[in-house]
């Protein structure tokens, strides 16, 4: 009987720890401090010269990117045709093409085909 109670307690503790590990809170990129401040040209050249080193340095980190808007729609902006920024909210009237801007977001990867760095959870800084 005593062994069953101990096993049950260990099982309940394991379930609680597992649940808390799997269902962690999402990161709030907007409130995080950016680890790097960089231009769109610099981060793209970093990925094209040495992708492995750039992924180790930038992947899943919060950065600030400065550049000129080349494309814009309701939920995304492309800077200098090199950095694609995905927003969670509508940005329809907040930006104009060919204006300079700084954006903070999380690096999620590099698209070899389009030669673009991809960011998500972005926010406009100026």
Coordinates of C-alpha atoms in Angstrom, one line a residue:
X1 CA 0.0 0.0 0.0
X2 CA 2.8 2.4 0.9
X3 CA 4.6 1.7 -2.4
X4 CA 1.4 2.6 -4.4
X5 CA 1.1 5.9 -2.6
X6 CA 4.7 6.8 -3.3
X7 CA 4.4 5.9 -7.0
X8 CA 1.1 7.9 -7.2
X9 CA 2.8 11.0 -5.6
X10 CA 5.8 10.7 -8.0
X11 CA 3.4 10.3 -11.0
X12 CA 1.4 13.4 -10.0
X13 CA 4.6 15.5 -9.6
X14 CA 5.9 14.2 -12.9
X15 CA 2.6 15.2 -14.6
X16 CA 2.7 18.7 -13.1
X17 CA 6.4 19.2 -14.1
X18 CA 5.7 17.9 -17.6
X19 CA 2.6 20.2 -18.1
X20 CA 4.5 23.3 -17.0
X21 CA 7.4 22.4 -19.3
X22 CA 5.2 21.9 -22.4
X23 CA 2.8 24.8 -21.8
X24 CA 5.3 27.6 -21.1
X25 CA 4.3 31.2 -21.6
X26 CA 5.1 32.7 -25.0
X27 CA 7.9 35.3 -25.2
X28 CA 6.9 38.9 -25.4
X29 CA 9.4 40.2 -28.0
X30 CA 8.0 43.7 -27.8
X31 CA 9.1 44.1 -24.2
X32 CA 12.4 42.3 -24.6
X33 CA 15.7 44.2 -25.0
X34 CA 17.2 43.7 -28.4
X35 CA 20.5 41.8 -28.3
X36 CA 21.8 43.3 -31.6
X37 CA 21.2 46.5 -33.5
X38 CA 22.0 46.0 -37.2
X39 CA 21.1 47.2 -40.6
X40 CA 19.3 45.0 -43.1
X41 CA 22.4 44.9 -45.4
X42 CA 24.7 43.7 -42.6
X43 CA 22.5 40.9 -41.4
X44 CA 21.8 39.6 -44.9
X45 CA 25.5 39.6 -45.8
X46 CA 26.2 37.8 -42.5
X47 CA 23.8 35.0 -43.5
X48 CA 25.0 34.8 -47.1
X49 CA 28.8 34.7 -46.2
X50 CA 28.6 32.1 -43.4
X51 CA 25.0 30.8 -42.7
X52 CA 26.1 28.4 -39.9
X53 CA 27.8 31.1 -37.9
X54 CA 25.0 33.6 -38.5
X55 CA 22.3 31.1 -37.4
X56 CA 24.3 30.4 -34.2
X57 CA 24.5 34.1 -33.5
X58 CA 21.1 35.4 -34.5
X59 CA 18.6 32.6 -34.6
X60 CA 15.8 33.0 -32.0
X61 CA 17.2 36.2 -30.7
X62 CA 15.6 39.6 -30.5
X63 CA 17.2 42.2 -32.8
X64 CA 16.6 45.7 -34.0
X65 CA 16.9 46.1 -37.8
X66 CA 17.2 49.5 -39.6
X67 CA 16.4 49.9 -43.3
X68 CA 14.2 51.3 -46.0
X69 CA 10.8 49.9 -46.6
X70 CA 10.6 48.2 -50.1
X71 CA 7.2 46.4 -49.6
X72 CA 4.4 46.6 -47.2
X73 CA 1.0 45.0 -46.6
X74 CA -1.4 44.7 -43.7
X75 CA 0.8 42.4 -41.6
X76 CA 4.3 42.5 -43.0
X77 CA 7.1 44.7 -44.2
X78 CA 10.1 44.0 -46.3
X79 CA 13.2 46.1 -45.7
X80 CA 15.6 46.7 -48.6
X81 CA 14.2 43.5 -50.2
X82 CA 16.4 41.7 -47.7
X83 CA 14.6 41.4 -44.4
X84 CA 11.0 40.1 -44.2
X85 CA 9.2 41.3 -41.0
X86 CA 5.9 39.6 -39.9
X87 CA 3.7 41.5 -37.5
X88 CA 1.0 40.2 -35.2
X89 CA -1.2 43.3 -35.6
X90 CA -2.4 45.3 -38.6
X91 CA 0.1 48.0 -39.6
X92 CA -1.9 49.2 -42.6
X93 CA -1.6 53.0 -42.1
X94 CA 1.5 53.0 -39.9
X95 CA 4.1 52.9 -42.7
X96 CA 4.9 54.2 -46.2
X97 CA 7.1 52.6 -48.9
X98 CA 10.6 54.1 -49.3
X99 CA 10.6 55.5 -45.8
X100 CA 13.4 54.6 -43.3
X101 CA 12.3 52.6 -40.3
X102 CA 13.6 50.6 -37.3
X103 CA 11.9 47.3 -36.4
X104 CA 12.4 45.0 -33.5
X105 CA 11.7 41.3 -33.9
X106 CA 12.8 37.7 -33.4
X107 CA 15.0 36.1 -36.1
X108 CA 13.3 32.8 -37.3
X109 CA 15.6 32.0 -40.2
X110 CA 17.1 32.8 -43.6
X111 CA 15.4 32.0 -46.9
X112 CA 18.1 30.9 -49.3
X113 CA 15.8 31.1 -52.3
X114 CA 14.6 34.7 -51.8
X115 CA 17.9 35.6 -49.9
X116 CA 15.9 37.2 -47.1
X117 CA 16.2 37.1 -43.3
X118 CA 12.8 36.3 -41.7
X119 CA 11.6 38.0 -38.5
X120 CA 8.4 37.4 -36.6
X121 CA 6.5 39.1 -33.7
X122 CA 7.8 42.5 -35.0
X123 CA 7.1 45.9 -33.7
X124 CA 7.9 49.3 -35.2
X125 CA 10.3 51.4 -33.1
X126 CA 10.1 54.7 -35.1

